[in-house]
Coordinates of C-alpha atoms and ligand atoms in Angstrom, one line a residue:
X1 CA -61.3 -30.1 -19.4
X2 CA -62.7 -33.4 -18.2
X3 CA -64.4 -35.8 -20.6
X4 CA -67.9 -35.5 -19.2
X5 CA -70.4 -35.2 -22.0
X6 CA -71.6 -31.7 -23.0
X7 CA -74.9 -33.4 -23.7
X8 CA -75.4 -33.9 -19.9
X9 CA -77.6 -31.0 -19.1
X10 CA -77.7 -29.2 -15.8
X11 CA -80.0 -26.3 -14.8
X12 CA -78.8 -24.3 -11.9
X13 CA -81.7 -22.3 -10.3
X14 CA -80.4 -19.2 -8.6
X15 CA -77.3 -17.0 -9.1
X16 CA -76.4 -16.6 -5.5
X17 CA -72.8 -17.5 -4.8
X18 CA -73.6 -21.2 -4.2
X19 CA -75.3 -21.4 -7.6
X20 CA -72.6 -19.5 -9.4
X21 CA -69.9 -21.7 -8.0
X22 CA -71.8 -24.9 -9.1
X23 CA -72.4 -23.4 -12.5
X24 CA -68.7 -22.5 -12.9
X25 CA -67.4 -25.9 -11.8
X26 CA -69.9 -28.0 -13.7
X27 CA -69.4 -26.0 -16.9
X28 CA -65.7 -26.4 -16.5
X29 CA -66.2 -30.1 -16.3
X30 CA -67.8 -30.0 -19.7
X31 CA -71.4 -30.2 -18.8
X32 CA -74.1 -28.2 -20.6
X33 CA -75.1 -25.7 -17.8
X34 CA -77.9 -23.2 -17.9
X35 CA -78.3 -21.0 -14.9
X36 CA -81.7 -19.3 -14.4
X37 CA -82.0 -16.4 -12.0
X38 CA -85.2 -14.5 -11.1
X39 CA -83.4 -11.2 -10.5
X40 CA -81.9 -9.0 -13.2
X41 CA -78.4 -9.6 -12.0
X42 CA -76.3 -12.2 -10.3
X43 CA -75.4 -12.3 -6.6
X44 CA -78.6 -12.9 -4.7
X45 CA -77.9 -11.5 -1.2
X46 CA -74.6 -10.1 -2.6
X47 CA -76.6 -7.2 -4.0
X48 CA -76.0 -3.5 -4.5
X49 CA -78.5 -0.7 -4.3
X50 CA -78.1 2.6 -6.1
X51 CA -78.3 5.4 -3.5
X52 CA -77.7 9.1 -4.4
X53 CA -76.1 8.0 -7.6
X54 CA -73.6 5.6 -6.0
X55 CA -73.7 1.8 -5.8
X56 CA -73.8 0.7 -2.1
X57 CA -73.1 -2.9 -1.2
X58 CA -76.3 -3.8 0.6
X59 CA -75.7 -7.5 1.5
X60 CA -72.6 -9.1 2.8
X61 CA -69.7 -6.8 3.4
X62 CA -67.2 -8.9 5.4
X63 CA -65.0 -11.0 3.0
X64 CA -63.3 -13.9 4.8
X65 CA -61.9 -17.4 4.2
X66 CA -60.0 -16.4 1.0
X67 CA -58.7 -19.9 0.7
X68 CA -62.2 -21.1 -0.3
X69 CA -62.3 -18.9 -3.4
X70 CA -58.7 -19.7 -4.2
X71 CA -59.5 -23.4 -4.1
X72 CA -62.7 -23.1 -6.2
X73 CA -61.0 -20.8 -8.8
X74 CA -58.1 -23.1 -9.0
X75 CA -60.4 -26.1 -9.7
X76 CA -61.8 -24.2 -12.7
X77 CA -58.4 -23.0 -14.0
X78 CA -58.6 -19.5 -12.6
X79 CA -56.8 -17.7 -9.8
X80 CA -57.7 -15.0 -7.2
X81 CA -56.3 -12.5 -9.7
X82 CA -59.4 -13.2 -11.7
X83 CA -61.5 -11.7 -8.9
X84 CA -61.7 -7.9 -8.2
X85 CA -58.7 -6.9 -6.1
X86 CA -58.8 -7.9 -2.5
X87 CA -57.0 -5.7 0.1
X88 CA -56.3 -7.1 3.6
X89 CA -57.8 -4.8 6.3
X90 CA -55.4 -4.1 9.2
X91 CA -58.4 -3.3 11.5
X92 CA -60.9 -6.1 11.5
X93 CA -63.6 -4.0 13.2
X94 CA -64.0 -1.0 15.5
X95 CA -66.4 -1.4 18.5
X96 CA -68.1 1.2 20.5
X97 CA -70.6 1.2 23.4
X98 CA -73.5 3.4 24.2
X99 CA -72.8 6.5 26.3
X100 CA -69.0 5.9 26.4
X101 CA -66.0 7.2 24.6
X102 CA -64.4 3.8 25.0
X103 CA -63.6 2.1 21.6
X104 CA -61.9 -1.2 20.9
X105 CA -60.4 -2.2 17.6
X106 CA -59.7 -5.8 16.8
X107 CA -56.6 -6.0 14.5
X108 CA -55.4 -8.5 11.9
X109 CA -52.3 -8.6 14.0
X110 CA -53.2 -10.7 17.1
X111 CA -50.6 -9.0 19.3
X112 CA -52.0 -5.6 18.5
X113 CA -55.5 -6.9 19.5
X114 CA -54.0 -8.2 22.7
X115 CA -52.5 -4.8 23.5
X116 CA -55.7 -3.0 22.6
X117 CA -57.7 -5.3 24.9
X118 CA -55.1 -4.8 27.7
X119 CA -55.5 -1.0 27.3
X120 CA -59.3 -1.3 27.1
X121 CA -60.0 -3.8 29.9
X122 CA -56.8 -4.5 31.7
X123 CA -53.9 -7.0 31.6
X124 CA -55.8 -9.9 33.1
X125 CA -58.4 -9.6 30.3
X126 CA -55.7 -9.5 27.7
X127 CA -54.3 -12.8 29.1
X128 CA -57.8 -14.2 28.9
X129 CA -58.1 -13.1 25.3
X130 CA -55.0 -15.1 24.5
X131 CA -56.5 -18.2 26.0
X132 CA -59.7 -17.5 24.1
X133 CA -57.7 -17.3 20.9
X134 CA -56.1 -20.7 21.7
X135 CA -59.5 -22.3 22.2
X136 CA -61.0 -20.7 19.1
X137 CA -58.1 -21.9 17.0
X138 CA -58.4 -25.4 18.4
X139 CA -62.1 -25.5 17.7
X140 CA -61.6 -24.3 14.2
X141 CA -58.9 -26.9 13.6
X142 CA -61.0 -29.6 15.1
X143 CA -64.0 -28.8 12.8
X144 CA -62.1 -27.9 9.7
X145 CA -61.6 -31.3 8.2
X146 CA -64.7 -33.0 9.6
X147 CA -67.1 -30.2 8.9
X148 CA -66.0 -27.3 6.7
X149 CA -64.0 -29.4 4.2
X150 CA -66.3 -32.4 4.2
X151 CA -69.4 -32.7 2.0
X152 CA -71.4 -33.5 5.2
X153 CA -70.7 -33.7 8.8
X154 CA -68.2 -36.5 9.1
X155 CA -69.0 -38.5 12.2
X156 CA -65.7 -40.4 12.4
X157 CA -63.8 -37.1 12.1
X158 CA -66.1 -35.6 14.8
X159 CA -65.0 -38.5 17.0
X160 CA -61.4 -37.4 16.6
X161 CA -62.4 -33.8 17.4
X162 CA -64.3 -34.9 20.6
X163 CA -61.5 -34.1 23.1
X164 CA -61.4 -30.5 21.8
X165 CA -65.1 -30.1 21.7
X166 CA -65.5 -31.7 25.1
X167 CA -63.2 -29.0 26.5
X168 CA -65.8 -26.4 25.5
X169 CA -68.3 -28.1 27.8
X170 CA -70.9 -30.5 26.6
X171 CA -73.8 -28.7 25.1
X172 CA -72.4 -25.3 26.1
X173 CA -73.8 -22.2 24.5
X174 CA -71.4 -19.6 23.0
X175 CA -72.5 -17.1 25.6
X176 CA -71.7 -19.6 28.4
X177 CA -68.3 -20.5 27.0
X178 CA -67.4 -16.8 26.6
X179 CA -68.3 -16.3 30.3
X180 CA -65.5 -18.7 31.2
X181 CA -63.0 -16.5 29.2
X182 CA -64.0 -12.9 29.7
X183 CA -64.9 -11.1 32.9
X184 CA -65.6 -7.8 31.2
X185 CA -69.2 -7.9 29.9
X186 CA -68.3 -5.8 26.9
X187 CA -65.8 -8.4 25.6
X188 CA -68.3 -11.2 26.1
X189 CA -70.8 -9.1 24.1
X190 CA -68.2 -8.4 21.4
X191 CA -67.3 -12.0 20.9
X192 CA -70.8 -13.3 21.4
X193 CA -71.8 -11.2 18.4
X194 CA -70.1 -13.8 16.2
X195 CA -73.1 -16.0 16.6
X196 CA -75.1 -13.5 14.5
X197 CA -72.8 -14.3 11.5
X198 CA -74.8 -17.5 11.4
X199 CA -78.0 -15.8 12.1
X200 CA -78.1 -17.1 15.7
X201 CA -78.4 -15.8 19.3
X202 CA -75.3 -16.1 21.4
X203 CA -77.5 -17.6 24.1
X204 CA -78.6 -20.4 21.9
X205 CA -75.7 -20.9 19.5
X206 CA -73.3 -23.8 20.4
X207 CA -69.9 -22.8 21.8
X208 CA -68.3 -24.2 18.7
X209 CA -69.3 -21.0 16.9
X210 CA -66.3 -19.4 18.5
X211 CA -64.6 -20.7 15.3
X212 CA -66.1 -17.7 13.6
X213 CA -63.8 -15.5 15.7
X214 CA -60.9 -17.5 14.3
X215 CA -62.2 -17.1 10.8
X216 CA -62.1 -13.3 11.2
X217 CA -58.7 -13.3 12.9
X218 CA -57.4 -15.3 9.9
X219 CA -58.1 -12.2 7.8
X220 CA -60.8 -9.8 6.5
X221 CA -60.4 -8.3 3.0
X222 CA -62.1 -5.4 1.3
X223 CA -63.1 -6.0 -2.3
X224 CA -62.4 -3.4 -4.9
X225 CA -65.8 -2.3 -6.2
X226 CA -67.7 -4.2 -3.5
X227 CA -68.8 -7.7 -2.7
X228 CA -71.3 -7.7 -5.5
X229 CA -68.4 -7.5 -7.9
X230 CA -67.3 -11.0 -6.7
X231 CA -70.6 -12.4 -7.8
X232 CA -70.5 -10.6 -11.1
X233 CA -67.0 -12.0 -11.7
X234 CA -68.1 -15.5 -10.9
X235 CA -70.9 -15.1 -13.4
X236 CA -68.4 -14.0 -16.1
X237 CA -66.1 -16.8 -15.4
X238 CA -68.9 -19.4 -15.5
X239 CA -69.9 -17.9 -18.9
X240 CA -66.3 -18.2 -20.1
X241 CA -66.5 -21.9 -19.3
X242 CA -69.6 -22.2 -21.4
X243 CA -72.5 -21.8 -18.9
X244 CA -75.5 -19.9 -20.2
X245 CA -76.7 -17.4 -17.7
X246 CA -80.3 -16.2 -18.0
X247 CA -81.5 -13.4 -15.7
X248 CA -85.1 -12.2 -15.1
X249 CA -85.9 -15.9 -15.5
X250 CA -87.8 -17.3 -12.5
X251 CA -88.2 -21.0 -12.2
X252 CA -91.7 -21.9 -11.2
X253 CA -91.5 -25.7 -11.3
X254 CA -88.9 -28.4 -11.1
X255 CA -90.1 -31.2 -13.4
X256 CA -90.0 -34.8 -12.3
X257 CA -90.8 -37.8 -14.4
X258 CA -90.7 -41.4 -13.3
X259 CA -89.3 -40.3 -9.9
X260 CA -86.4 -38.4 -11.4
X261 CA -85.8 -34.7 -12.2
X262 CA -86.0 -34.0 -15.9
X263 CA -86.0 -30.2 -16.2
X264 CA -87.5 -26.9 -15.1
X265 CA -90.4 -24.7 -16.2
X266 CA -89.9 -21.0 -16.1
X267 CA -92.6 -18.4 -15.3
X268 CA -94.0 -17.8 -18.8
X269 CA -94.1 -21.5 -19.6
X270 CA -90.8 -22.2 -21.2
X271 CA -89.4 -25.6 -20.3
X272 CA -85.7 -26.5 -20.1
X273 CA -84.7 -30.1 -20.1
X274 CA -82.1 -31.2 -17.5
X275 CA -80.6 -34.4 -16.2
X276 CA -79.7 -32.6 -12.9
X277 CA -81.1 -29.5 -11.3
X278 CA -79.1 -27.6 -8.7
X279 CA -81.4 -25.5 -6.6
X280 CA -79.8 -22.4 -5.0
X281 CA -82.9 -20.9 -3.4
X282 CA -83.9 -21.5 0.2
X283 CA -84.6 -25.3 0.6
X284 CA -87.9 -24.4 2.4
X285 CA -89.1 -23.0 -1.0
X286 CA -89.2 -26.6 -2.1
X287 CA -91.1 -27.7 1.0
X288 CA -93.6 -24.9 0.6
X289 CA -94.5 -26.0 -2.9
X290 CA -93.0 -22.9 -4.7
X291 CA -91.2 -25.2 -7.1
X292 CA -94.2 -27.5 -7.7
X293 CA -95.7 -30.5 -6.1
X294 CA -93.1 -33.1 -7.1
X295 CA -90.3 -31.7 -4.9
X296 CA -92.2 -30.8 -1.7
X297 CA -90.7 -33.8 0.1
X298 CA -87.1 -33.2 -1.2
X299 CA -86.0 -32.0 2.2
X300 CA -87.5 -32.0 5.7
X301 CA -89.7 -29.1 6.7
X302 CA -88.3 -26.5 9.1
X303 CA -90.6 -24.8 11.6
X304 CA -90.7 -21.0 11.6
X305 CA -89.2 -20.9 15.1
X306 CA -86.0 -22.3 13.7
X307 CA -85.5 -19.5 11.2
X308 CA -82.3 -17.5 11.5
X309 CA -82.0 -13.7 11.9
X310 CA -83.4 -11.3 9.4
X311 CA -82.3 -7.7 9.3
X312 CA -83.4 -4.1 8.9
X313 CA -80.9 -2.3 6.7
X314 CA -80.3 1.2 5.6
X315 CA -78.2 1.8 2.5
X316 CA -77.0 5.4 2.8
X317 CA -74.9 7.9 1.0
X318 CA -74.2 10.9 3.3
X319 CA -71.5 12.8 5.1
X320 CA -70.7 11.6 8.6
X321 CA -69.1 13.4 11.5
X322 CA -67.9 13.0 15.0
X323 CA -66.8 9.3 15.0
X324 CA -63.7 8.0 13.3
X325 CA -65.3 5.2 11.3
X326 CA -63.3 2.2 10.2
X327 CA -64.6 0.0 7.4
X328 CA -66.4 -2.3 9.8
X329 CA -68.0 -0.7 12.9
X330 CA -70.2 -2.1 15.6
X331 CA -72.2 0.0 18.1
X332 CA -73.4 -1.9 21.1
X333 CA -76.4 -1.0 23.3
X334 CA -76.6 -1.6 27.1
X335 CA -78.9 -4.6 27.3
X336 CA -77.5 -7.3 24.9
X337 CA -79.8 -10.1 26.1
X338 CA -82.9 -8.1 25.3
X339 CA -81.9 -7.9 21.6
X340 CA -82.2 -11.6 21.2
X341 CA -85.2 -12.0 23.5
X342 CA -87.0 -9.4 21.4
X343 CA -86.2 -11.1 18.2
X344 CA -86.4 -14.8 18.9
X345 CA -88.9 -14.8 21.8
X346 CA -91.2 -11.7 21.4
X347 CA -90.6 -11.7 17.6
X348 CA -90.3 -7.9 17.4
X349 CA -87.7 -5.5 16.3
X350 CA -85.1 -5.0 19.1
X351 CA -85.6 -2.1 21.4
X352 CA -81.9 -2.0 22.1
X353 CA -80.3 -3.5 19.0
X354 CA -76.7 -3.6 18.1
X355 CA -76.0 -1.4 15.0
X356 CA -73.4 -2.5 12.4
X357 CA -72.1 0.1 10.1
X358 CA -70.0 -0.7 7.0
X359 CA -68.3 2.4 5.8
X360 CA -67.5 1.3 2.3
X361 CA -65.2 4.2 1.3
X362 CA -62.9 3.4 4.3
X363 CA -60.4 0.9 5.4
X364 CA -56.7 0.1 4.7
X365 CA -55.8 3.8 4.9
X366 CA -58.8 5.0 2.8
X367 CA -61.1 7.7 4.0
X368 CA -63.4 10.2 2.3
X369 CA -62.5 13.8 2.5
X370 CA -64.1 15.9 5.3
X371 CA -67.7 16.6 4.6
X372 CA -67.9 14.4 1.5
X373 CA -70.8 12.0 1.2
X374 CA -69.8 8.4 1.9
X375 CA -71.4 5.0 1.3
X376 CA -72.7 3.2 4.4
X377 CA -74.6 0.0 5.1
X378 CA -76.3 0.2 8.5
X379 CA -77.8 -3.0 9.8
X380 CA -79.9 -4.1 12.8
X381 CA -80.9 -7.7 13.4
X382 CA -84.6 -8.5 13.1
X383 CA -87.1 -11.4 13.4
X384 CA -87.6 -13.4 10.2
X385 CA -91.4 -12.7 10.0
X386 CA -91.5 -10.9 6.7
X387 CA -94.1 -13.4 5.5
X388 CA -96.3 -12.6 8.5
X389 CA -96.4 -8.8 8.6
X390 CA -95.4 -5.9 6.3
X391 CA -92.9 -4.1 8.6
X392 CA -94.5 -0.8 7.9
X393 CA -92.9 2.5 9.1
X394 CA -95.0 2.4 12.3
X395 CA -92.9 -0.6 13.3
X396 CA -89.6 0.3 11.7
X397 CA -89.4 4.0 12.5
X398 CA -88.9 3.6 16.3
X399 CA -86.1 1.1 15.6
X400 CA -84.5 3.5 13.2
X401 CA -84.8 6.4 15.7
X402 CA -83.3 4.3 18.4
X403 CA -80.5 3.1 16.2
X404 CA -79.6 6.7 15.2
X405 CA -79.7 7.8 18.8
X406 CA -77.3 4.9 19.7
X407 CA -74.9 6.1 17.0
X408 CA -75.2 9.7 18.2
X409 CA -74.6 8.5 21.7
X410 CA -71.3 7.1 20.5
X411 CA -70.5 10.3 18.7
X412 CA -71.5 9.4 15.1
X413 CA -73.7 11.9 13.2
X414 CA -75.0 10.8 9.8
X415 CA -76.4 13.8 7.8
X416 CA -78.6 11.9 5.4
X417 CA -81.2 13.6 3.2
X418 CA -84.4 11.4 2.8
X419 CA -83.5 10.6 -0.8
X420 CA -80.1 9.3 0.3
X421 CA -81.4 6.3 2.2
X422 CA -82.9 3.1 1.0
X423 CA -84.5 0.8 3.6
X424 CA -84.8 -3.0 3.4
X425 CA -87.1 -4.8 5.8
X426 CA -87.6 -8.5 6.6
X427 CA -90.7 -8.3 4.3
X428 CA -88.5 -7.0 1.5
X429 CA -86.0 -9.8 2.1
X430 CA -88.8 -12.3 2.1
X431 CA -89.9 -11.1 -1.3
X432 CA -86.4 -11.3 -2.6
X433 CA -85.7 -14.7 -1.1
X434 CA -89.0 -16.6 -1.1
X435 CA -90.0 -18.9 1.7
X436 CA -87.6 -17.4 4.2
X437 CA -89.7 -14.8 6.0
X438 CA -86.6 -12.7 5.4
X439 CA -84.2 -15.1 7.3
X440 CA -80.8 -14.4 5.8
X441 CA -78.8 -17.4 7.1
X442 CA -81.1 -20.5 6.6
X443 CA -81.9 -22.3 9.8
X444 CA -80.5 -20.6 12.9
X445 CA -77.5 -22.4 14.3
X446 CA -79.2 -23.0 17.6
X447 CA -78.3 -25.9 19.8
X448 CA -75.6 -28.5 19.3
X449 CA -77.7 -30.5 16.9
X450 CA -78.1 -27.6 14.4
X451 CA -75.3 -28.7 12.1
X452 CA -76.8 -32.2 11.9
X453 CA -80.2 -30.7 10.9
X454 CA -78.9 -28.7 7.9
X455 CA -79.6 -30.4 4.6
X456 CA -76.6 -31.6 2.5
X457 CA -76.4 -31.3 -1.3
X458 CA -78.2 -34.6 -1.9
X459 CA -82.0 -34.5 -1.7
X460 CA -84.7 -37.2 -1.6
X461 CA -85.5 -36.5 -5.2
X462 CA -83.0 -38.2 -7.6
X463 CA -81.4 -35.6 -9.8
X464 CA -82.2 -32.6 -7.5
X465 CA -79.2 -31.1 -5.7
X466 CA -78.9 -28.2 -3.3
X467 CA -76.4 -25.3 -2.9
X468 CA -76.5 -22.2 -0.8
X469 CA -76.4 -20.8 2.7
X470 CA -79.3 -22.9 3.8
X471 CA -77.3 -26.1 3.1
X472 CA -74.2 -27.7 4.7
X473 CA -71.8 -26.3 5.7
X474 CA -73.9 -23.2 6.4
X475 CA -74.4 -19.5 5.8
X476 CA -72.0 -16.7 4.8
X477 CA -70.4 -16.1 1.4
X478 CA -67.5 -18.6 1.7
X479 CA -69.7 -21.3 3.3
X480 CA -72.3 -20.9 0.6
X481 CA -69.5 -21.0 -2.0
X482 CA -68.3 -24.3 -0.4
X483 CA -71.8 -25.7 -0.7
X484 CA -71.8 -24.9 -4.4
X485 CA -68.6 -26.9 -4.7
X486 CA -70.2 -29.8 -2.9
X487 CA -73.3 -29.6 -5.2
X488 CA -71.0 -29.8 -8.2
X489 CA -69.1 -32.7 -6.7
X490 CA -72.4 -34.5 -6.0
X491 CA -73.5 -34.1 -9.7
X492 CA -70.1 -35.3 -10.9
X493 CA -70.0 -38.3 -8.5
X494 CA -73.4 -39.3 -9.8
X495 CA -72.4 -39.0 -13.4
X496 CA -69.3 -41.1 -12.7
X497 CA -71.3 -43.8 -11.0
X498 CA -73.9 -43.9 -13.8
X499 CA -71.3 -44.0 -16.6
X500 CA -69.5 -46.8 -14.7
X501 CA -72.8 -48.8 -14.5
X502 CA -73.5 -48.1 -18.2
X503 CA -70.0 -49.3 -19.2
X504 CA -70.6 -52.4 -17.0
X505 CA -73.9 -53.1 -18.8
X506 CA -72.3 -52.6 -22.3
X507 CA -69.5 -55.0 -21.4
X508 CA -71.9 -57.6 -20.1
X509 CA -71.4 -56.9 -16.4
X510 CA -74.1 -56.3 -13.9
X511 CA -76.3 -53.5 -15.1
X512 CA -77.6 -52.5 -11.6
X513 CA -78.1 -48.8 -11.8
X514 CA -75.9 -47.1 -9.2
X515 CA -78.6 -44.6 -8.4
X516 CA -81.6 -46.4 -6.9
X517 CA -82.2 -45.0 -3.5
X518 CA -84.3 -41.9 -2.8
X519 CA -81.6 -40.3 -0.8
X520 CA -79.1 -40.2 -3.6
X521 CA -78.9 -37.5 -6.3
Ligands
FAD1 C1 -77.6 -7.8 4.7 C2 -76.8 -9.0 4.7 C3 -75.5 -9.0 5.3 C4 -74.7 -10.1 5.2 N1 -73.4 -10.1 5.7 C5 -72.5 -11.1 5.4 C6 -71.1 -10.9 5.6 O1 -70.7 -9.8 5.9 N2 -70.3 -11.9 5.3 C7 -70.8 -13.1 4.8 O2 -69.9 -14.0 4.5 N3 -72.1 -13.3 4.6 C8 -73.0 -12.3 4.9 N4 -74.3 -12.5 4.6 C9 -74.8 -13.8 4.2 C10 -74.5 -14.1 2.8 O3 -74.8 -13.0 2.0 C11 -75.2 -15.3 2.3 O4 -75.0 -16.4 3.2 C12 -74.8 -15.8 0.9 O5 -74.6 -14.8 0.0 C13 -76.0 -16.7 0.4 O6 -75.7 -17.2 -0.8 P1 -76.6 -18.3 -1.5 O7 -75.7 -19.2 -2.4 O8 -77.4 -19.0 -0.4 O9 -77.6 -17.6 -2.5 P2 -78.6 -16.3 -2.2 O10 -77.7 -15.1 -2.0 O11 -79.5 -16.7 -1.2 O12 -79.2 -16.3 -3.6 C14 -80.2 -17.2 -4.1 C15 -80.6 -16.8 -5.5 O13 -81.5 -17.7 -6.0 C16 -82.5 -16.9 -6.7 N5 -83.7 -17.7 -6.8 C17 -84.4 -18.3 -5.7 N6 -85.5 -18.9 -6.2 C18 -85.5 -18.8 -7.5 C19 -86.3 -19.3 -8.5 N7 -87.4 -20.0 -8.3 N8 -86.0 -19.1 -9.8 C20 -84.9 -18.3 -10.1 N9 -84.1 -17.8 -9.2 C21 -84.4 -18.1 -7.9 C22 -82.7 -15.7 -5.9 O14 -83.3 -14.6 -6.7 C23 -81.3 -15.4 -5.5 O15 -80.6 -14.6 -6.4 C24 -75.2 -11.3 4.6 C25 -76.4 -11.4 4.0 C26 -77.2 -10.2 4.0 C27 -78.5 -10.2 3.3

């Protein structure tokens, strides 16, 4: 354990993966960490719902970038073995198209994917897939050091990545770049969908988002007991390192005195003193004044139009028939463009939305017995307007009917009793994640400037630090976990600099405090 003082107090607001990682790493460094979470359990978006007596993962389901968790656990003296068991999935996802028997599996084994694409769309398209893979890998490698593994976008590193990025075409969209690789519109649709992992439209996402394809090709794991179990385990590990975890404890105010954070006030009035506060909610909650007037200018305001995708989800426990589900399944409709025009331009539920189905009892050779109920998360993208309208059944029912018809058109029947389905709308997501309108991925990654606009862990309020999917490096469980790591590093760097300046003052050196500017933590 490091020699940081236990008396240095940190309050982490939020037990999403970003907050949990910060709490673990800071407690491991010897700081006095209290984590306060509004919900009854850890995880935030990594949540489970009880449906028909079974726990259904109703948030993230695709576990990628295992190295991120390995690195974080290692820093805190744990290993991947301390997480629920992870099983690599040989089939990354199964894809189907409306009104056709054609199916395409992407495999963990690249050669198998190439063969599958050859059989699906011809040898020339399989060759193009190889060239796409090369470019996706080059893009990933170019951005790995200067973006993913850097506490903020590293401009010098970006300079070195320029030749690779220029090859994508200056300012190219993901959709445009894919058009140079694939002639078969179904493949363009399939790989364009990776933009939605960052809550973006393929038409507006920068071509660099093809790195998401590389992330998946590097491996997808299923988690024993579900993704929610990962959050639970991080909470347990943080507690083992000394963090105090308090659930059902909503922070209603971040307290600032003489220009610096000095604690939080919970709903109910209790105050907890702190030298640093790590905020894991959506950064726009600060801007909207939900954490009090002293922190409204902590980060720039983001217009509603820049919100990322929300979703309409159905957590289901029911028997299925007629379609051989894999763990991850994607059902495409005919008019892909209309999905994103509906959501981002017309701000309505898509009339021809893609349906994602996570069959949680399947994968890596597992399958429920014939006719037995199985756990499913079905998801359709939606506009993040949950703060504008209630998304009542009049609006959501047609989308649900259309989605079920799409699944049936691909052969999949879901025999769900009304009590075996739990729906979550953008309005529900907005209630769970205040200030978002239900946006699940922070600001949409739209346009090549998007990564520059995302806040970093440091804010304009000294002592206030950010972690989460709305912060650099971006959304998704591993990325939000990385942001938690950067938040912890920011706190520790500040502590190191202030203890240096204290030592200098005691020994008669210059006593200039190292934290003087508004942009530092
Ligand atoms: C349906 C769905 C599917 C997804 N699919 C995937 C996927 O397959 N793979 C993937 O990698 N990612 C996926 N994501 C995205 C991923 O879940 C998120 O990017 C990530 O979990 C966000 O973590 P976070 O650290 O930002 O915290 P969040 O999960 O946003 O949690 C923030 C926490 O802060 C708490 N909080 C906020 N304000 C306060 C307050 N004032 N006081 C106390 N507590 C507060 C909230 O209650 C919440 O628990 C999905 C998300 C959803 C919802």
